[in-house]
């Protein structure tokens, strides 16, 4: 039996203004061995993205089959207002399906999807916004440039800049950051020949952006996800999941996959090191300012153009003879060209 009237009936929503959501999937099944540092690294990720953002973010964390001890810690962070939306799945449903839990209902103009082991640095959001503003076709921008991404889902960029000197191989801005990324994925060192040049484009205002990126951290225009598959992913991790759900949707709306020219975040991996704490401790608290990002150009699905560029033009682009001519034209020396053609790292 119902008695009385519900006090919120017919009341309009009064939500805090926000135009940027951050989604963090988290999988920590235990806190031993491989995962012994995982929660502390995640906490650095969470607090760093809050501290260094210039707009008031809303943060969604999805516990993807985490252990009870971790879930209790997450709830505590939620109670302290460090997490806006906390979704707890008792069973591991996979990384992409975890992201979809928050993504399918997100209404913000920009959406950042990040792994739980990323340390955000000051200026990351500001620099990403500069790239979006300078390149209206940008659909995804990562704050971490990495080596040899010039052909990683970038056929539309090459199509548009094929005969333009705005696309060139330019000197790497931050070689040390490239080395840190290599270390974070288990490489003991990074060969110098991978740290000399990187493919980039320059805008009218002088803004530089690296061509291609990795999907472990990136900010997307929300319309990108109108091109998501309707079904859920069949993979817990890897397979074709990230390509289908975070890579190809950018291309289907005609978007560029770019990265900032300098480095504004670090991929940490699963093992805590002192330099990470030093970087975290040096972060400065940014003053938050409401922004609506309405000036950013909207992208639209164009099935025909997607087919022509990513099915037809891409085959030409990947021809070795075409590559040699194109890479030489875009600034590689004969020595560098041989290294790129050999796929040497």
Short mmCIF file of C-alpha atoms in Angstrom, two decimals:
data_model
loop_
_atom_site.label_atom_id
_atom_site.label_comp_id
_atom_site.label_asym_id
_atom_site.label_seq_id
_atom_site.Cartn_x
_atom_site.Cartn_y
_atom_site.Cartn_z
CA UNK A 1 0.00 0.00 0.00
CA UNK A 2 1.24 3.47 -0.89
CA UNK A 3 0.53 6.34 1.47
CA UNK A 4 1.18 10.02 0.81
CA UNK A 5 2.87 11.69 -2.17
CA UNK A 6 6.41 11.21 -3.43
CA UNK A 7 8.23 14.48 -2.75
CA UNK A 8 10.20 14.38 -6.04
CA UNK A 9 7.28 13.69 -8.37
CA UNK A 10 7.16 16.19 -11.26
CA UNK A 11 10.35 17.89 -10.04
CA UNK A 12 12.86 18.74 -12.76
CA UNK A 13 16.41 17.45 -12.57
CA UNK A 14 19.02 19.91 -11.31
CA UNK A 15 22.36 18.30 -12.12
CA UNK A 16 25.80 19.86 -11.74
CA UNK A 17 27.00 21.11 -15.16
CA UNK A 18 29.57 18.81 -16.71
CA UNK A 19 30.76 18.30 -20.27
CA UNK A 20 33.52 15.74 -19.74
CA UNK A 21 33.26 12.24 -18.29
CA UNK A 22 36.13 9.90 -17.48
CA UNK A 23 35.50 6.14 -17.56
CA UNK A 24 37.90 3.79 -15.78
CA UNK A 25 37.39 -0.01 -15.94
CA UNK A 26 39.10 -1.80 -13.05
CA UNK A 27 40.02 -5.46 -12.67
CA UNK A 28 41.83 -6.43 -9.46
CA UNK A 29 40.75 -9.99 -8.55
CA UNK A 30 43.19 -10.14 -5.62
CA UNK A 31 45.96 -8.03 -4.09
CA UNK A 32 48.82 -10.51 -4.37
CA UNK A 33 51.59 -11.15 -6.89
CA UNK A 34 50.85 -9.44 -10.21
CA UNK A 35 48.17 -7.27 -8.58
CA UNK A 36 49.92 -6.32 -5.33
CA UNK A 37 50.48 -2.69 -6.40
CA UNK A 38 47.39 -2.40 -8.59
CA UNK A 39 45.08 -0.53 -6.24
CA UNK A 40 47.68 2.06 -5.25
CA UNK A 41 48.45 2.66 -8.91
CA UNK A 42 44.72 2.96 -9.68
CA UNK A 43 44.34 5.48 -6.86
CA UNK A 44 47.16 7.57 -8.34
CA UNK A 45 45.33 7.44 -11.66
CA UNK A 46 42.02 8.49 -10.13
CA UNK A 47 43.38 11.34 -8.02
CA UNK A 48 45.71 12.62 -10.74
CA UNK A 49 42.92 12.96 -13.30
CA UNK A 50 40.84 14.90 -10.78
CA UNK A 51 43.67 17.15 -9.66
CA UNK A 52 44.96 18.09 -13.12
CA UNK A 53 41.71 18.57 -15.05
CA UNK A 54 40.65 22.13 -15.91
CA UNK A 55 36.93 21.33 -16.15
CA UNK A 56 34.75 19.71 -13.45
CA UNK A 57 34.86 16.07 -14.53
CA UNK A 58 32.48 13.29 -13.65
CA UNK A 59 34.26 10.00 -13.11
CA UNK A 60 32.78 6.54 -13.64
CA UNK A 61 34.62 3.52 -12.22
CA UNK A 62 33.48 0.02 -13.12
CA UNK A 63 34.62 -2.76 -10.83
CA UNK A 64 34.92 -5.69 -13.21
CA UNK A 65 34.98 -8.68 -10.86
CA UNK A 66 37.27 -7.05 -8.28
CA UNK A 67 37.74 -8.76 -4.92
CA UNK A 68 35.69 -7.68 -1.88
CA UNK A 69 38.62 -5.84 -0.30
CA UNK A 70 39.03 -3.67 -3.39
CA UNK A 71 35.29 -3.04 -3.64
CA UNK A 72 35.25 -1.77 -0.06
CA UNK A 73 38.06 0.66 -0.89
CA UNK A 74 36.19 1.81 -3.99
CA UNK A 75 33.05 2.45 -1.97
CA UNK A 76 35.10 4.53 0.45
CA UNK A 77 36.44 6.64 -2.45
CA UNK A 78 32.87 7.03 -3.70
CA UNK A 79 31.78 8.25 -0.28
CA UNK A 80 34.62 10.80 -0.32
CA UNK A 81 33.35 12.12 -3.70
CA UNK A 82 36.40 10.90 -5.61
CA UNK A 83 34.12 8.71 -7.76
CA UNK A 84 30.82 10.01 -9.16
CA UNK A 85 29.49 6.73 -10.54
CA UNK A 86 30.56 3.37 -9.12
CA UNK A 87 29.38 0.21 -10.84
CA UNK A 88 30.24 -3.11 -9.20
CA UNK A 89 30.04 -6.33 -11.21
CA UNK A 90 30.65 -9.40 -9.06
CA UNK A 91 31.51 -11.46 -12.14
CA UNK A 92 34.23 -10.34 -14.55
CA UNK A 93 32.38 -9.26 -17.69
CA UNK A 94 35.43 -8.13 -19.68
CA UNK A 95 37.12 -4.77 -20.14
CA UNK A 96 35.02 -3.48 -23.05
CA UNK A 97 31.70 -4.61 -21.56
CA UNK A 98 32.69 -2.84 -18.34
CA UNK A 99 33.27 0.37 -20.28
CA UNK A 100 29.93 -0.04 -22.08
CA UNK A 101 28.12 -0.08 -18.72
CA UNK A 102 28.93 3.62 -18.30
CA UNK A 103 29.44 4.60 -21.93
CA UNK A 104 25.99 3.76 -23.28
CA UNK A 105 24.33 6.23 -20.88
CA UNK A 106 26.97 8.98 -20.87
CA UNK A 107 25.66 12.35 -22.07
CA UNK A 108 28.79 14.49 -21.81
CA UNK A 109 30.30 16.13 -24.92
CA UNK A 110 33.74 14.60 -24.31
CA UNK A 111 34.45 11.15 -22.90
CA UNK A 112 37.86 9.99 -21.76
CA UNK A 113 38.39 6.23 -21.51
CA UNK A 114 41.50 5.25 -19.62
CA UNK A 115 43.15 2.17 -18.22
CA UNK A 116 43.49 2.19 -14.44
CA UNK A 117 47.29 2.48 -14.58
CA UNK A 118 47.63 5.92 -16.18
CA UNK A 119 49.10 8.91 -14.34
CA UNK A 120 47.68 12.17 -15.70
CA UNK A 121 49.96 15.23 -15.74
CA UNK A 122 49.20 18.93 -15.59
CA UNK A 123 47.93 20.41 -18.88
CA UNK A 124 46.63 17.09 -20.25
CA UNK A 125 43.04 18.28 -20.67
CA UNK A 126 44.05 21.73 -21.91
CA UNK A 127 46.37 20.25 -24.55
CA UNK A 128 43.77 17.75 -25.71
CA UNK A 129 41.26 20.57 -26.13
CA UNK A 130 43.80 22.50 -28.20
CA UNK A 131 44.15 19.55 -30.57
CA UNK A 132 40.38 19.15 -30.88
CA UNK A 133 40.03 22.87 -31.61
CA UNK A 134 42.91 23.04 -34.09
CA UNK A 135 41.83 19.90 -35.98
CA UNK A 136 38.02 19.90 -36.39
CA UNK A 137 38.08 16.33 -37.71
CA UNK A 138 39.75 14.99 -34.56
CA UNK A 139 37.57 12.24 -33.11
CA UNK A 140 39.96 10.86 -30.49
CA UNK A 141 42.99 12.49 -28.91
CA UNK A 142 45.43 10.77 -26.56
CA UNK A 143 47.70 12.69 -24.16
CA UNK A 144 50.43 10.08 -24.77
CA UNK A 145 52.24 10.01 -28.13
CA UNK A 146 53.95 6.68 -28.79
CA UNK A 147 56.30 5.45 -31.49
CA UNK A 148 55.36 4.15 -34.93
CA UNK A 149 51.61 4.89 -34.95
CA UNK A 150 51.60 6.55 -38.37
CA UNK A 151 49.57 3.70 -39.93
CA UNK A 152 47.45 2.78 -36.91
CA UNK A 153 43.90 3.46 -38.16
CA UNK A 154 45.02 6.66 -39.87
CA UNK A 155 44.12 6.15 -43.54
CA UNK A 156 41.71 9.11 -43.50
CA UNK A 157 44.48 11.43 -42.30
CA UNK A 158 46.83 10.30 -45.06
CA UNK A 159 44.00 10.69 -47.58
CA UNK A 160 43.42 14.32 -46.55
CA UNK A 161 47.11 15.27 -46.23
CA UNK A 162 48.59 13.11 -48.99
CA UNK A 163 49.97 16.06 -50.98
CA UNK A 164 50.27 18.51 -48.10
CA UNK A 165 53.52 19.48 -46.42
CA UNK A 166 51.56 19.90 -43.18
CA UNK A 167 52.03 16.16 -42.69
CA UNK A 168 55.70 15.46 -42.00
CA UNK A 169 57.98 13.25 -39.94
CA UNK A 170 59.21 15.67 -37.27
CA UNK A 171 61.63 15.33 -34.33
CA UNK A 172 60.21 13.57 -31.27
CA UNK A 173 59.33 16.15 -28.61
CA UNK A 174 59.90 14.00 -25.52
CA UNK A 175 62.15 10.95 -26.08
CA UNK A 176 62.34 10.16 -22.36
CA UNK A 177 58.55 9.73 -22.21
CA UNK A 178 58.74 7.22 -25.06
CA UNK A 179 61.27 5.23 -23.05
CA UNK A 180 59.02 5.28 -19.98
CA UNK A 181 56.17 3.93 -22.09
CA UNK A 182 58.39 1.13 -23.42
CA UNK A 183 59.40 0.27 -19.83
CA UNK A 184 55.74 0.20 -18.78
CA UNK A 185 54.98 -2.58 -21.27
CA UNK A 186 57.95 -4.66 -20.19
CA UNK A 187 60.73 -3.47 -22.48
CA UNK A 188 64.03 -2.87 -20.68
CA UNK A 189 65.05 -0.10 -23.10
CA UNK A 190 63.99 1.69 -26.28
CA UNK A 191 66.37 1.87 -29.23
CA UNK A 192 67.47 5.38 -30.15
CA UNK A 193 66.35 4.94 -33.75
CA UNK A 194 62.73 4.80 -32.57
CA UNK A 195 63.07 8.07 -30.68
CA UNK A 196 64.21 10.36 -33.47
CA UNK A 197 61.17 11.19 -35.62
CA UNK A 198 57.40 10.81 -35.44
CA UNK A 199 54.64 11.41 -38.01
CA UNK A 200 52.67 14.55 -37.26
CA UNK A 201 50.41 17.20 -38.75
CA UNK A 202 50.41 20.95 -38.13
CA UNK A 203 47.36 23.20 -38.01
CA UNK A 204 47.01 26.80 -39.21
CA UNK A 205 47.59 28.10 -35.68
CA UNK A 206 50.81 26.09 -35.34
CA UNK A 207 49.35 23.31 -33.17
CA UNK A 208 51.15 20.00 -33.74
CA UNK A 209 49.51 16.61 -33.31
CA UNK A 210 50.95 13.12 -33.69
CA UNK A 211 49.25 10.82 -36.19
CA UNK A 212 47.72 7.74 -34.58
CA UNK A 213 47.67 6.70 -30.95
CA UNK A 214 47.17 3.83 -28.55
CA UNK A 215 43.78 3.17 -26.97
CA UNK A 216 44.97 2.72 -23.36
CA UNK A 217 44.02 6.37 -22.78
CA UNK A 218 42.14 8.74 -25.05
CA UNK A 219 39.46 11.42 -25.14
CA UNK A 220 36.61 11.02 -27.61
CA UNK A 221 33.90 13.22 -29.01
CA UNK A 222 30.66 11.66 -27.82
CA UNK A 223 29.20 11.18 -31.32
CA UNK A 224 31.94 8.62 -32.01
CA UNK A 225 29.97 6.13 -29.95
CA UNK A 226 26.91 6.37 -32.17
CA UNK A 227 28.91 3.97 -34.36
CA UNK A 228 29.32 1.34 -31.62
CA UNK A 229 28.32 -2.27 -32.32
CA UNK A 230 24.89 -2.97 -30.83
CA UNK A 231 25.97 -6.26 -29.27
CA UNK A 232 28.36 -6.70 -26.35
CA UNK A 233 31.94 -7.94 -26.74
CA UNK A 234 32.76 -11.66 -26.60
CA UNK A 235 36.23 -11.09 -25.17
CA UNK A 236 37.38 -10.54 -21.60
CA UNK A 237 40.43 -8.71 -22.94
CA UNK A 238 42.04 -8.23 -26.33
CA UNK A 239 40.88 -10.08 -29.40
CA UNK A 240 39.01 -7.71 -31.71
CA UNK A 241 37.25 -5.96 -28.83
CA UNK A 242 39.17 -2.70 -28.64
CA UNK A 243 39.38 -2.38 -32.42
CA UNK A 244 35.62 -2.79 -32.83
CA UNK A 245 34.56 -0.63 -29.89
CA UNK A 246 37.21 2.10 -29.49
CA UNK A 247 39.13 2.26 -32.80
CA UNK A 248 36.76 1.78 -35.75
CA UNK A 249 33.91 3.95 -34.39
CA UNK A 250 36.25 6.95 -34.66
CA UNK A 251 36.85 6.18 -38.32
CA UNK A 252 33.19 5.51 -39.10
CA UNK A 253 32.29 9.10 -38.17
CA UNK A 254 35.21 10.41 -40.23
CA UNK A 255 37.32 11.22 -37.17
CA UNK A 256 41.08 11.46 -36.89
CA UNK A 257 42.95 9.42 -34.25
CA UNK A 258 45.61 11.79 -32.90
CA UNK A 259 47.89 12.32 -29.93
CA UNK A 260 49.40 15.42 -28.38
CA UNK A 261 52.88 16.28 -29.66
CA UNK A 262 54.33 16.37 -26.14
CA UNK A 263 53.62 13.84 -23.40
CA UNK A 264 50.94 14.62 -20.77
CA UNK A 265 50.38 11.26 -19.08
CA UNK A 266 52.32 8.12 -18.19
CA UNK A 267 51.36 4.50 -18.60
CA UNK A 268 52.55 2.97 -15.31
CA UNK A 269 52.12 -0.78 -15.68
CA UNK A 270 51.51 -3.03 -12.68
CA UNK A 271 54.63 -2.33 -10.60
CA UNK A 272 55.07 0.70 -8.35
CA UNK A 273 58.31 2.69 -8.75
CA UNK A 274 59.51 5.72 -6.80
CA UNK A 275 59.56 8.03 -9.83
CA UNK A 276 55.79 7.57 -10.12
CA UNK A 277 55.27 8.91 -6.60
CA UNK A 278 57.62 11.80 -7.34
CA UNK A 279 55.61 12.70 -10.45
CA UNK A 280 52.33 12.40 -8.52
CA UNK A 281 53.58 14.55 -5.66
CA UNK A 282 54.67 17.28 -8.07
CA UNK A 283 51.20 17.69 -9.62
CA UNK A 284 49.55 21.07 -9.16
CA UNK A 285 45.84 21.47 -8.38
CA UNK A 286 44.10 23.10 -11.35
CA UNK A 287 41.27 25.62 -10.94
CA UNK A 288 38.11 24.12 -12.46
CA UNK A 289 35.99 26.11 -14.90
CA UNK A 290 32.70 24.98 -16.42
CA UNK A 291 32.95 24.44 -20.18
CA UNK A 292 30.42 23.13 -22.68
CA UNK A 293 32.79 22.44 -25.62
CA UNK A 294 30.06 23.52 -28.05
CA UNK A 295 32.70 25.02 -30.32
CA UNK A 296 34.02 21.56 -31.19
CA UNK A 297 32.87 20.44 -34.62
CA UNK A 298 30.43 17.52 -34.60
CA UNK A 299 31.27 14.44 -36.69
CA UNK A 300 28.78 12.37 -38.69
CA UNK A 301 28.67 8.80 -39.93
CA UNK A 302 29.49 8.53 -43.64
CA UNK A 303 29.40 4.87 -44.65
CA UNK A 304 30.45 5.44 -48.27
CA UNK A 305 33.48 7.56 -47.41
CA UNK A 306 34.50 5.08 -44.70
CA UNK A 307 34.39 2.24 -47.24
CA UNK A 308 36.35 4.14 -49.91
CA UNK A 309 39.11 5.26 -47.56
CA UNK A 310 39.48 2.30 -45.21
CA UNK A 311 38.81 -0.48 -47.68
CA UNK A 312 40.08 0.88 -51.01
CA UNK A 313 42.57 3.71 -50.38
CA UNK A 314 44.11 1.82 -47.45
CA UNK A 315 45.22 -0.99 -49.77
CA UNK A 316 47.11 1.53 -51.91
CA UNK A 317 48.57 3.20 -48.84
CA UNK A 318 49.97 -0.08 -47.52
CA UNK A 319 51.73 -0.98 -50.77
CA UNK A 320 55.47 -1.06 -50.05
CA UNK A 321 56.40 0.90 -53.18
CA UNK A 322 53.90 3.60 -52.27
CA UNK A 323 55.18 3.64 -48.70
CA UNK A 324 58.76 4.23 -49.81
CA UNK A 325 57.85 7.18 -52.01
CA UNK A 326 55.44 8.62 -49.47
CA UNK A 327 57.68 8.31 -46.42
CA UNK A 328 60.61 9.83 -48.30
CA UNK A 329 58.40 12.70 -49.45
CA UNK A 330 57.29 13.25 -45.84
CA UNK A 331 60.82 13.74 -44.55
CA UNK A 332 62.54 10.41 -43.84
CA UNK A 333 66.22 10.01 -44.73
CA UNK A 334 67.34 6.89 -46.61
CA UNK A 335 68.57 5.36 -43.35
CA UNK A 336 65.33 6.13 -41.53
CA UNK A 337 63.30 4.85 -44.45
CA UNK A 338 65.05 1.48 -44.30
CA UNK A 339 64.34 1.22 -40.56
CA UNK A 340 60.68 2.05 -41.07
CA UNK A 341 60.32 -0.41 -43.94
CA UNK A 342 62.03 -3.13 -41.93
CA UNK A 343 59.63 -2.47 -39.08
CA UNK A 344 62.62 -2.09 -36.78
CA UNK A 345 62.00 -0.91 -33.24
#
